[in-house]
CSV table of C-alpha atoms in Angstrom, one decimal:
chain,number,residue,atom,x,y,z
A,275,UNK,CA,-55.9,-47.4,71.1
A,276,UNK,CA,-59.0,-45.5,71.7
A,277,UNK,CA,-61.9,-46.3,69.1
A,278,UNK,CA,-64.9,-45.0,68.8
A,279,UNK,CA,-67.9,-46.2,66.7
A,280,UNK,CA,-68.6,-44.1,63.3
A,281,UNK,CA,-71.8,-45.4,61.7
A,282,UNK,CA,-71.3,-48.6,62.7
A,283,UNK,CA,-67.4,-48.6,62.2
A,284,UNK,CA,-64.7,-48.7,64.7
A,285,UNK,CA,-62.5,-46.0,64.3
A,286,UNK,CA,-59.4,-45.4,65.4
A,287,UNK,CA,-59.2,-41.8,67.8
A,288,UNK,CA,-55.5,-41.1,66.1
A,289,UNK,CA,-55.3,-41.7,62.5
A,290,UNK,CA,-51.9,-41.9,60.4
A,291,UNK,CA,-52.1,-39.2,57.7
A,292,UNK,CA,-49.8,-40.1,54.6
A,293,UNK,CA,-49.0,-36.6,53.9
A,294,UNK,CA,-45.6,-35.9,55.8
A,295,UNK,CA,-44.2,-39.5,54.9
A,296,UNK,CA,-40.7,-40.6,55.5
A,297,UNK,CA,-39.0,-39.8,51.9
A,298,UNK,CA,-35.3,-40.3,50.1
A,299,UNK,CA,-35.4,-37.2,48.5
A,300,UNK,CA,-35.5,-33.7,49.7
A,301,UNK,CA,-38.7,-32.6,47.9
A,302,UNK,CA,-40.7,-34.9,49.5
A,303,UNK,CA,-41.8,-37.0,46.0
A,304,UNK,CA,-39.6,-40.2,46.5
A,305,UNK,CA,-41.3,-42.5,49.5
A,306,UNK,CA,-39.3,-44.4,51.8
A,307,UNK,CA,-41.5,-47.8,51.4
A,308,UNK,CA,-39.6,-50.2,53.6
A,309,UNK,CA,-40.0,-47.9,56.5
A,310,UNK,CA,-43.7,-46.9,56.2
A,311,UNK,CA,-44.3,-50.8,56.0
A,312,UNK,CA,-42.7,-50.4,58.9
A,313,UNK,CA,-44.7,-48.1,60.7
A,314,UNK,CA,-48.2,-49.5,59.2
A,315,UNK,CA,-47.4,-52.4,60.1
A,316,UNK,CA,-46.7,-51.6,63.8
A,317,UNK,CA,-49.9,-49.3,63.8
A,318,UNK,CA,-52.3,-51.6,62.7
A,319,UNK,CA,-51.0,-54.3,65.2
A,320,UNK,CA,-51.4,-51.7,68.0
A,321,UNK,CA,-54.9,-50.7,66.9
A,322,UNK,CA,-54.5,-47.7,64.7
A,323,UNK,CA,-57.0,-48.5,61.5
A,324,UNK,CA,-57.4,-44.9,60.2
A,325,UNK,CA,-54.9,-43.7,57.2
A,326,UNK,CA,-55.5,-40.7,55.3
A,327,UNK,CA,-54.3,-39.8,51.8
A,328,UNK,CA,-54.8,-37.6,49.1
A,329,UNK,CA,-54.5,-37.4,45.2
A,330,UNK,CA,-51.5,-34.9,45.3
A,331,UNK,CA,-49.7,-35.6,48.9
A,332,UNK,CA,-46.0,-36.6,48.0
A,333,UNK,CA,-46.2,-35.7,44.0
A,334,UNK,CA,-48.7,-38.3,43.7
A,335,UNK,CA,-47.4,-41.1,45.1
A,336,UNK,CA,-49.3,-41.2,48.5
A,337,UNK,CA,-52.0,-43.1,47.4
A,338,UNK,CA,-49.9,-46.2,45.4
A,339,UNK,CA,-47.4,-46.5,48.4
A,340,UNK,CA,-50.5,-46.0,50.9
A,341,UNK,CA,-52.7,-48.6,49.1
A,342,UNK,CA,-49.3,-51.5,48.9
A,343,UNK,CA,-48.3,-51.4,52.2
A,344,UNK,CA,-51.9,-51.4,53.8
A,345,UNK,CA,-53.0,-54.1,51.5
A,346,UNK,CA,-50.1,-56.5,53.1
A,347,UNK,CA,-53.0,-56.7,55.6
A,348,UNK,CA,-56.3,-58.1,55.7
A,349,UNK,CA,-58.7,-55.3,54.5
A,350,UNK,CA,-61.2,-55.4,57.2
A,351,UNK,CA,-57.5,-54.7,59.7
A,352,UNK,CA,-57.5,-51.1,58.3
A,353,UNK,CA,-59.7,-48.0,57.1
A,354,UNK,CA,-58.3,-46.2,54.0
A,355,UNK,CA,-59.7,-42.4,53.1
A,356,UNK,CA,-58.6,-40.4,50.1
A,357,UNK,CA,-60.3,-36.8,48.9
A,358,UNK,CA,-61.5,-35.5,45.4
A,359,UNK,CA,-59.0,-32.5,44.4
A,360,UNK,CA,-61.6,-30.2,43.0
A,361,UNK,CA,-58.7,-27.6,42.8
A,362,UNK,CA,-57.3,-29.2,40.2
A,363,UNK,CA,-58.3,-28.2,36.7
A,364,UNK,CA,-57.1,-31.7,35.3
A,365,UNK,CA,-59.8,-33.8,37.9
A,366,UNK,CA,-62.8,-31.6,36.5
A,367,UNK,CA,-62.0,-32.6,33.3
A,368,UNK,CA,-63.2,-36.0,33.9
A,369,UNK,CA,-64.8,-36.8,37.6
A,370,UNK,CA,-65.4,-40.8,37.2
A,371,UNK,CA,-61.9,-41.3,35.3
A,372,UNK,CA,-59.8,-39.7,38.3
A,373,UNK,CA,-62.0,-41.3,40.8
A,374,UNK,CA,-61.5,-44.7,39.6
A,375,UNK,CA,-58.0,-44.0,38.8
A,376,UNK,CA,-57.8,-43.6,42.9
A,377,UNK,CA,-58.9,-47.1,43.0
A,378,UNK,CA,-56.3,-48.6,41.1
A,379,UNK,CA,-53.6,-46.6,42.6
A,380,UNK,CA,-54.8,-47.5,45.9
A,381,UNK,CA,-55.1,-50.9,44.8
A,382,UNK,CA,-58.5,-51.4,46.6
A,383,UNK,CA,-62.1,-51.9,45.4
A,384,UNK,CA,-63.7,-49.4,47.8
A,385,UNK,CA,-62.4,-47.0,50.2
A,386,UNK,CA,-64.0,-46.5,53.6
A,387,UNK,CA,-64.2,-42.8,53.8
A,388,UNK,CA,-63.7,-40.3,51.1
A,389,UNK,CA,-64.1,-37.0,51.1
A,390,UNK,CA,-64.1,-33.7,49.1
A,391,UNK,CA,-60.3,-32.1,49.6
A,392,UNK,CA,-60.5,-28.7,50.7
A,393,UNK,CA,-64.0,-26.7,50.2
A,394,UNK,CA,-62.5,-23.2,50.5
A,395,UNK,CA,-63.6,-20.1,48.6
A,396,UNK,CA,-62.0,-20.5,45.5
A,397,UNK,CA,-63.1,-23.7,44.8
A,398,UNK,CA,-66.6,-23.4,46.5
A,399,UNK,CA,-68.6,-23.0,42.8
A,400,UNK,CA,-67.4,-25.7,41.4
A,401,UNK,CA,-68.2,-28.4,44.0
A,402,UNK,CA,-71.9,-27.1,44.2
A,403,UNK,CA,-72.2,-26.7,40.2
A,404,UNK,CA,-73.7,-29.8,39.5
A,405,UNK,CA,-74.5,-29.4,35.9
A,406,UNK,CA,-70.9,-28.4,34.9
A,407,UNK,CA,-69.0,-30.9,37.0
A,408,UNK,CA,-71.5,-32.9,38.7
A,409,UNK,CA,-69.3,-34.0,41.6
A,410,UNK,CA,-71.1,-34.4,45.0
A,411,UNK,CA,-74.2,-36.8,42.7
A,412,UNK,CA,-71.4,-39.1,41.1
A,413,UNK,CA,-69.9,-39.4,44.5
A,414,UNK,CA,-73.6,-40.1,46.0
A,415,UNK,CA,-73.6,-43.0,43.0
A,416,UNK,CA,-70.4,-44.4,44.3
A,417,UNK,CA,-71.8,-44.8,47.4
A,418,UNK,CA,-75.0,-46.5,46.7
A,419,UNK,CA,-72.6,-48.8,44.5
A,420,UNK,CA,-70.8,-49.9,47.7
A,421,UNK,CA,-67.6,-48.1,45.7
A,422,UNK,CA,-67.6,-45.0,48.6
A,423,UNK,CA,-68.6,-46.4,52.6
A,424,UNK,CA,-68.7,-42.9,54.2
A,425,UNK,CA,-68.4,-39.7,52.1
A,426,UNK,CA,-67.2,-36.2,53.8
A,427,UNK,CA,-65.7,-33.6,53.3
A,428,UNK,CA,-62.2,-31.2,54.3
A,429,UNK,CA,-62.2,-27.3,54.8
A,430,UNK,CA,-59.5,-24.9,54.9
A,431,UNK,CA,-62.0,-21.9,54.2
A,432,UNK,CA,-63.8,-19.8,56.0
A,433,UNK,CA,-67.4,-20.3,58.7
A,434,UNK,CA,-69.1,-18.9,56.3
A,435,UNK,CA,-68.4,-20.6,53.2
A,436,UNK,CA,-68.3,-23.7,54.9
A,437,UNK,CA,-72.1,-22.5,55.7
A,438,UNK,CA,-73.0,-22.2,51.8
A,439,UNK,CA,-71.7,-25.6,51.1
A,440,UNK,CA,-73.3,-27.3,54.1
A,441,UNK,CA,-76.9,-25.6,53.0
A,442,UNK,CA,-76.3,-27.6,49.9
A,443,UNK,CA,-74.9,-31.1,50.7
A,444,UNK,CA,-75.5,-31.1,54.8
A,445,UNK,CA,-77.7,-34.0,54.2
A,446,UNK,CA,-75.1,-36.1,52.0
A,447,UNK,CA,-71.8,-35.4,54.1
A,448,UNK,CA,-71.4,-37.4,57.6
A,449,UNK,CA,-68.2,-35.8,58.8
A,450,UNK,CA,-66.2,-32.9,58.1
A,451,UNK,CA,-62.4,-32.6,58.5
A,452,UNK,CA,-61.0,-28.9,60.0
A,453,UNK,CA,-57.5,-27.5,60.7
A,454,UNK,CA,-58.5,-27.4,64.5
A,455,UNK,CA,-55.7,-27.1,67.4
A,456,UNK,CA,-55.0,-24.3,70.2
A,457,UNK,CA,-53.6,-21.6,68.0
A,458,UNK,CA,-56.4,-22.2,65.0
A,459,UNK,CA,-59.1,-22.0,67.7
A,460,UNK,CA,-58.7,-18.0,67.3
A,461,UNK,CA,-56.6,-17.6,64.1
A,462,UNK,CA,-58.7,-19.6,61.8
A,463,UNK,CA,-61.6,-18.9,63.7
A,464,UNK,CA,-61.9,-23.0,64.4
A,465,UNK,CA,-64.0,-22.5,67.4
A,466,UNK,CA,-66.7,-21.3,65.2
A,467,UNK,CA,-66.3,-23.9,62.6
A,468,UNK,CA,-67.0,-26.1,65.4
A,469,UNK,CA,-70.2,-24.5,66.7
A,470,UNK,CA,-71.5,-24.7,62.9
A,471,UNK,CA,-70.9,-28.5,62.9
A,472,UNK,CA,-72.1,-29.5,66.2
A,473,UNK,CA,-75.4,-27.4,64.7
A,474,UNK,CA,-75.2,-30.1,61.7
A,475,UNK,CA,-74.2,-32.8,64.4
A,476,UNK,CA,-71.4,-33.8,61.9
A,477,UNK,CA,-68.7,-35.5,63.8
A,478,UNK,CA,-65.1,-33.9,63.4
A,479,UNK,CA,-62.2,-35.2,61.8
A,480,UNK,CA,-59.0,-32.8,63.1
A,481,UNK,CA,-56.1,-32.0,60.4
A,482,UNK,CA,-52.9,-30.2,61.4
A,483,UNK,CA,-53.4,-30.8,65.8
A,484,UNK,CA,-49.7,-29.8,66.1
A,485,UNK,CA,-49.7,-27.2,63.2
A,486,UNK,CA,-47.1,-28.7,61.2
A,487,UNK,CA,-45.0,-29.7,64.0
A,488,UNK,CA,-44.9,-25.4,65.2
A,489,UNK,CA,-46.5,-26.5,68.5
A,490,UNK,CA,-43.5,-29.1,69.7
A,491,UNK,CA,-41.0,-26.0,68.9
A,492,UNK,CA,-42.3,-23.7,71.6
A,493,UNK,CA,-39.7,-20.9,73.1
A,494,UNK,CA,-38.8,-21.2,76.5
A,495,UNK,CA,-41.3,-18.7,78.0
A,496,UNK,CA,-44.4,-21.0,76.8
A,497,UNK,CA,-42.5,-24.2,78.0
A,498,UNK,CA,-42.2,-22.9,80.9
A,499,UNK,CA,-45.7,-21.8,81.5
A,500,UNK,CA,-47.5,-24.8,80.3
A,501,UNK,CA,-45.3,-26.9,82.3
A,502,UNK,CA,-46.4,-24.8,85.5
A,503,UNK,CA,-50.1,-25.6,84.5
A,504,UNK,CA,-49.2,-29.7,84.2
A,505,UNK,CA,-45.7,-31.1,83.8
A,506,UNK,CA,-46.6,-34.7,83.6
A,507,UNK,CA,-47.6,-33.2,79.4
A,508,UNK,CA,-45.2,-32.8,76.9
A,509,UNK,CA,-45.6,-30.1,73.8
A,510,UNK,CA,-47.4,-32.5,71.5
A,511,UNK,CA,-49.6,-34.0,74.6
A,512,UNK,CA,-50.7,-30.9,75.4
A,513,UNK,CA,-52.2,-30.5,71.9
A,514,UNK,CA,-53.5,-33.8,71.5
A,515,UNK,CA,-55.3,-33.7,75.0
A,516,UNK,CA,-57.0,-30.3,74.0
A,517,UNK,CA,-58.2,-32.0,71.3
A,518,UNK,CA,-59.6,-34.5,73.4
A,519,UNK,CA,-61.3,-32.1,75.1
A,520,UNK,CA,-63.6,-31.1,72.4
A,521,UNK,CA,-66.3,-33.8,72.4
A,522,UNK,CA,-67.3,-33.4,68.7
A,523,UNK,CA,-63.7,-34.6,67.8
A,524,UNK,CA,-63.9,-38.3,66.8
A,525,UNK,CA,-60.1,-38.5,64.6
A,526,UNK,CA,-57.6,-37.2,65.0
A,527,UNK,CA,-55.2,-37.1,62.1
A,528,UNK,CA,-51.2,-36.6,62.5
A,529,UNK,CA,-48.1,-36.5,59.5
A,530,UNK,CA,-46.6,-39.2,61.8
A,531,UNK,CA,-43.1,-39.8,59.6
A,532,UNK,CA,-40.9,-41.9,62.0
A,533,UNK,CA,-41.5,-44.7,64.4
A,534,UNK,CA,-40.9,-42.8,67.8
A,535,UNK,CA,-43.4,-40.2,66.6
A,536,UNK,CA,-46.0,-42.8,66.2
A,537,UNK,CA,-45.3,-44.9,68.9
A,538,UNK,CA,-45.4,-41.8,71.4
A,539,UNK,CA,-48.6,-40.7,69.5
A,540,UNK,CA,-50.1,-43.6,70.1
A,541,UNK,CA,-49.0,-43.8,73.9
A,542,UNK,CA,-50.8,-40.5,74.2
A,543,UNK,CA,-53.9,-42.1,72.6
A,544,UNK,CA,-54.4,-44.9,74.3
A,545,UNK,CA,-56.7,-42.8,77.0
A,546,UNK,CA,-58.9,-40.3,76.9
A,547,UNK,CA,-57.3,-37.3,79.3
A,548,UNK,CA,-59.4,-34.2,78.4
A,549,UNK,CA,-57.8,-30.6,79.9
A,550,UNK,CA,-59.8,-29.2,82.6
A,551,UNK,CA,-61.4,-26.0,82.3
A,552,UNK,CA,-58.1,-24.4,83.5
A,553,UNK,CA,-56.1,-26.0,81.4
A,554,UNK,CA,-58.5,-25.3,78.3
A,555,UNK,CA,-58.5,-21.6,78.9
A,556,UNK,CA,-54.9,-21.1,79.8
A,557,UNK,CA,-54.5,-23.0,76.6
A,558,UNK,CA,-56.0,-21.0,74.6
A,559,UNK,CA,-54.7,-17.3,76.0
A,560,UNK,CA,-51.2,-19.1,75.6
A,561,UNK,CA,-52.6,-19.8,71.5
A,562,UNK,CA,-54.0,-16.2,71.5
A,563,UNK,CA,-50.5,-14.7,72.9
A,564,UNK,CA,-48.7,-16.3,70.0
A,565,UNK,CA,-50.7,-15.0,67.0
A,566,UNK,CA,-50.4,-11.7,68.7
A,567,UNK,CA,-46.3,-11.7,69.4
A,568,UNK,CA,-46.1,-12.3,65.8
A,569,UNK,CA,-48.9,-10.9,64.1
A,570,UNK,CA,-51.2,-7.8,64.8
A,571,UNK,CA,-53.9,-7.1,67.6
A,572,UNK,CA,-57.0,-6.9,65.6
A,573,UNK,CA,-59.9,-7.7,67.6
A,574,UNK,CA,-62.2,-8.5,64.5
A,575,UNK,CA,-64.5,-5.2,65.7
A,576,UNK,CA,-64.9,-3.9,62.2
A,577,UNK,CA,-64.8,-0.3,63.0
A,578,UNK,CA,-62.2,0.3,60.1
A,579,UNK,CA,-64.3,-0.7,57.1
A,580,UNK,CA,-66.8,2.3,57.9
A,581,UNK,CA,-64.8,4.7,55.9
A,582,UNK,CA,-62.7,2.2,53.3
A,583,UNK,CA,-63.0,3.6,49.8
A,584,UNK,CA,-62.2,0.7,48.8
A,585,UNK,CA,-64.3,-1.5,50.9
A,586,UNK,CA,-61.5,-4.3,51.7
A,587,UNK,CA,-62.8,-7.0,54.1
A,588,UNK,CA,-59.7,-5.3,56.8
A,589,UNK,CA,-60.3,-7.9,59.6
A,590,UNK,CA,-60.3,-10.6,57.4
A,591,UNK,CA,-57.0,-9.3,55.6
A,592,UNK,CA,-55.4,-9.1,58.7
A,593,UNK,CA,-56.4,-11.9,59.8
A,594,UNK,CA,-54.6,-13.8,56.6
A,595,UNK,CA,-51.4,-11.3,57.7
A,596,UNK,CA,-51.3,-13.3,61.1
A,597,UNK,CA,-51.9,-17.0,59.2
A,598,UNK,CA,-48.9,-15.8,56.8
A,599,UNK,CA,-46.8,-14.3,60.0
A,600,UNK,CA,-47.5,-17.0,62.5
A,601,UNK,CA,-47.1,-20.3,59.8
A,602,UNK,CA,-44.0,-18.4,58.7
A,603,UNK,CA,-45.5,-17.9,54.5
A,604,UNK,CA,-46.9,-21.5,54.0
A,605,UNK,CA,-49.3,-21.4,51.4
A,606,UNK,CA,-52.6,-21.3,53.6
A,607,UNK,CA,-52.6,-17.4,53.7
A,608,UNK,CA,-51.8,-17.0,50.1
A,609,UNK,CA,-54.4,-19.4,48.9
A,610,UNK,CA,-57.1,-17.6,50.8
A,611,UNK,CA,-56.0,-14.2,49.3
A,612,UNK,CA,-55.8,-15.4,45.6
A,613,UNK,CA,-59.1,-16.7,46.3
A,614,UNK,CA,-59.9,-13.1,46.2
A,615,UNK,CA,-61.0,-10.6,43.5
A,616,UNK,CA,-57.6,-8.6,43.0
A,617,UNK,CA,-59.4,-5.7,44.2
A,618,UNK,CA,-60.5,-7.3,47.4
A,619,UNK,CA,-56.6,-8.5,48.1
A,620,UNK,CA,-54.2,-6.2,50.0
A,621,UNK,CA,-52.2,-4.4,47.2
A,622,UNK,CA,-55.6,-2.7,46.7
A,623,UNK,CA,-55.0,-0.5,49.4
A,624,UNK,CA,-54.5,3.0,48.7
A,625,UNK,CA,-53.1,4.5,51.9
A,626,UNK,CA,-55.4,7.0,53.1
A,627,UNK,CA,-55.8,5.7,56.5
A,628,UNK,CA,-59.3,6.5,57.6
A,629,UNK,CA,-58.5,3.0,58.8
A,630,UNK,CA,-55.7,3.0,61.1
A,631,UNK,CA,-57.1,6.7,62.3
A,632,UNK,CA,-60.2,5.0,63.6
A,633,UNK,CA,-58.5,1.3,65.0
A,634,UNK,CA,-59.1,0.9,68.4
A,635,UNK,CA,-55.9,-1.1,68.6
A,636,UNK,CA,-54.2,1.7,67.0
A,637,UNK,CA,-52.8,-0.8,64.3
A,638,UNK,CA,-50.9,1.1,61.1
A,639,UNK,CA,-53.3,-1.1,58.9
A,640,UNK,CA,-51.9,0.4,55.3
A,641,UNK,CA,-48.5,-0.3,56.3
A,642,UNK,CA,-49.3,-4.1,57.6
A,643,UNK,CA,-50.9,-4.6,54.1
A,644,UNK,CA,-48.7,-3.6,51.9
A,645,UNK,CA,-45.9,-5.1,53.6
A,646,UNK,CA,-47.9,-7.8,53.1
A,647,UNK,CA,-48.8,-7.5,49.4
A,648,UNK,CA,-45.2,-6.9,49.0
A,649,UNK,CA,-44.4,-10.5,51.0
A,650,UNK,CA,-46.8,-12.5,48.9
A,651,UNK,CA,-45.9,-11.1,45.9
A,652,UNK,CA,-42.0,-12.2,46.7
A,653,UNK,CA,-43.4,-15.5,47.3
A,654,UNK,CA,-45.1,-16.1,43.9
């Protein structure tokens, strides 16, 4: 297993996020134990040290089955990170009581790297409010108390609120973790998100490198191409060796929930196999073609907010259509529009297409948002 060193810590490149767990039940709350033992077990003996969990993942119980079956080993054999859900009206309420709480879940008297869950736009006030909630400083006292080893911090949101927060706190964090793979690299504007950190020299933690398993289901067309660029790769190797690629990536973090999946995984990580500069460009025009069969063509030029009465953010909106197209309605896309003022969202549209009349990509922009106002609002 590749390792690289983080601080002074060895640290596994592939880490075993306990989010997509093997489970007994259908909605994901009821853990399989026996076999995650099963797979921790097998990862730590192979090299793997990195797990990632999270107050919420599996209804809560991530953290309590995380914490027993690592702490079968010795605790210098594995690294354990959690996050600080500041989207969660109930943590706010009282910072050190949920925090030390995620100790005795966790069953552990520090945790190696711990991080902020999700800075995103919605949530963005309320992890730089110190006098209100005071979060980031009681971490910082955590730390210096030997509770916290390495504090960071996750971000679904945009470049430029993850610019706000980092004028803030880019002095206290020491890594970041990003939704970064082929398709994000355009769609969620991950390349960007990358320049700003390398800017900060903040190493990268990756979340979601096969986009929730989308980028092993592939039609035909895409199989065919990428297996004409290199056919020793399969679907997920392709992904993983992208991100290899990058040289600010230091973890990388997969929803491993069966034993083949890890073992193959960790096959692919025992070397480092970055992409050529072929293979990284064909990549990403292959990521760039799939938003685009399944989404809209905007090009981000801005030309259709000129004349918008009601000055909506279009490319961005569109942009959100194309997360909520191409991830088939997951929740990303609605979470970034209730972030929104309602009369920033798209059901604040009023049809008089100045828009689409001026769109270079000739895109019927009214219809595409309330078709998608409509969508979200069947979603709720």
């Amino acid at each position: 297993m590749l390792k690289s060193d983080f601080n002074g810590t060895a640290v596994s490149a592939l880490g075993l996020g306990m989010m997509r767990l093997p489970c007994l039940d259908e909605k994901g709350a009821c853990v399989d134990e026996k076999k995650v033992c099963t797979m921790v077990d097998f990862a730590i003996e192979n090299g793997l040290n990195y797990f990632d969990t999270a107050w919420m993942y599996h209804g809560g119980n991530s953290e309590a089955v995380s914490g027993r079956c690592l702490n079968r080993h010795k605790r210098d054999k594995f690294l354990l990170a959690t996050k600080f859900p500041g989207q969660l009206p109930e943590a706010l309420e009282n910072v050190e009581k949920l925090f030390y709480t995620q100790l005795e879940r966790s069953n552990c008297d520090f945790f190696d790297f711990y991080l902020l869950h999700n800075v995103y736009e919605k949530n963005l006030d309320v992890y730089l409010d110190e006098d209100k909630y005071n979060i980031v400083p009681f971490l910082l006292k955590q730390k210096a108390a030997g509770k916290i080893r390495h504090l960071g911090f996750s971000c679904h949101g945009t470049v430029e609120t993850m610019q706000k927060f980092l004028d803030r706190y880019a002095g206290s964090m020491e890594f970041c973790q990003i939704q970064l793979n082929y398709l994000d690299w355009h769609l969620q504007d991950a390349m960007s998100k990358v320049e700003l950190l390398k800017q900060y020299d903040l190493p990268i933690w990756v979340m979601e490198p096969l986009r929730g398993g989308a980028l092993t289901a592939l039609d035909a067309e895409y199989q065919s191409e990428l297996c004409q660029l290199n056919k020793e790769y399969s679907l997920h190797e392709w992904s993983f060796r992208f991100l290899q690629s990058i040289p600010e990536v230091k973890v990388v973090l997969s929803g491993m929930n069966n034993m083949e999946q890890l073992a193959e995984n960790m096959r692919i990580f025992s070397e480092h196999k970055p992409l050529t500069g072929a293979e990284f460009d064909s990549l990403i025009a292959l990521g760039d073609r799939l938003i685009n069969s399944m989404g809209v063509p905007c090009t981000g030029c801005r030309y259709c907010m000129d004349n918008c009465p009601r000055h909506l953010n279009i490319p961005f909106l569109l942009a959100q259509y194309n997360e909520h197209k191409v991830s088939k309605g997951n929740w990303m896309a609605r979470m970034m529009i209730n972030a929104l003022a309602e009369s920033q969202q798209p059901g604040a549209c009023i049809g008089c297409r100045k828009c689409s009349n001026i769109c270079p990509q000739q895109i019927a922009i009214p219809d595409i948002l309330h078709k998608f106002a409509d969508e979200l609002k069947a979603a709720k």
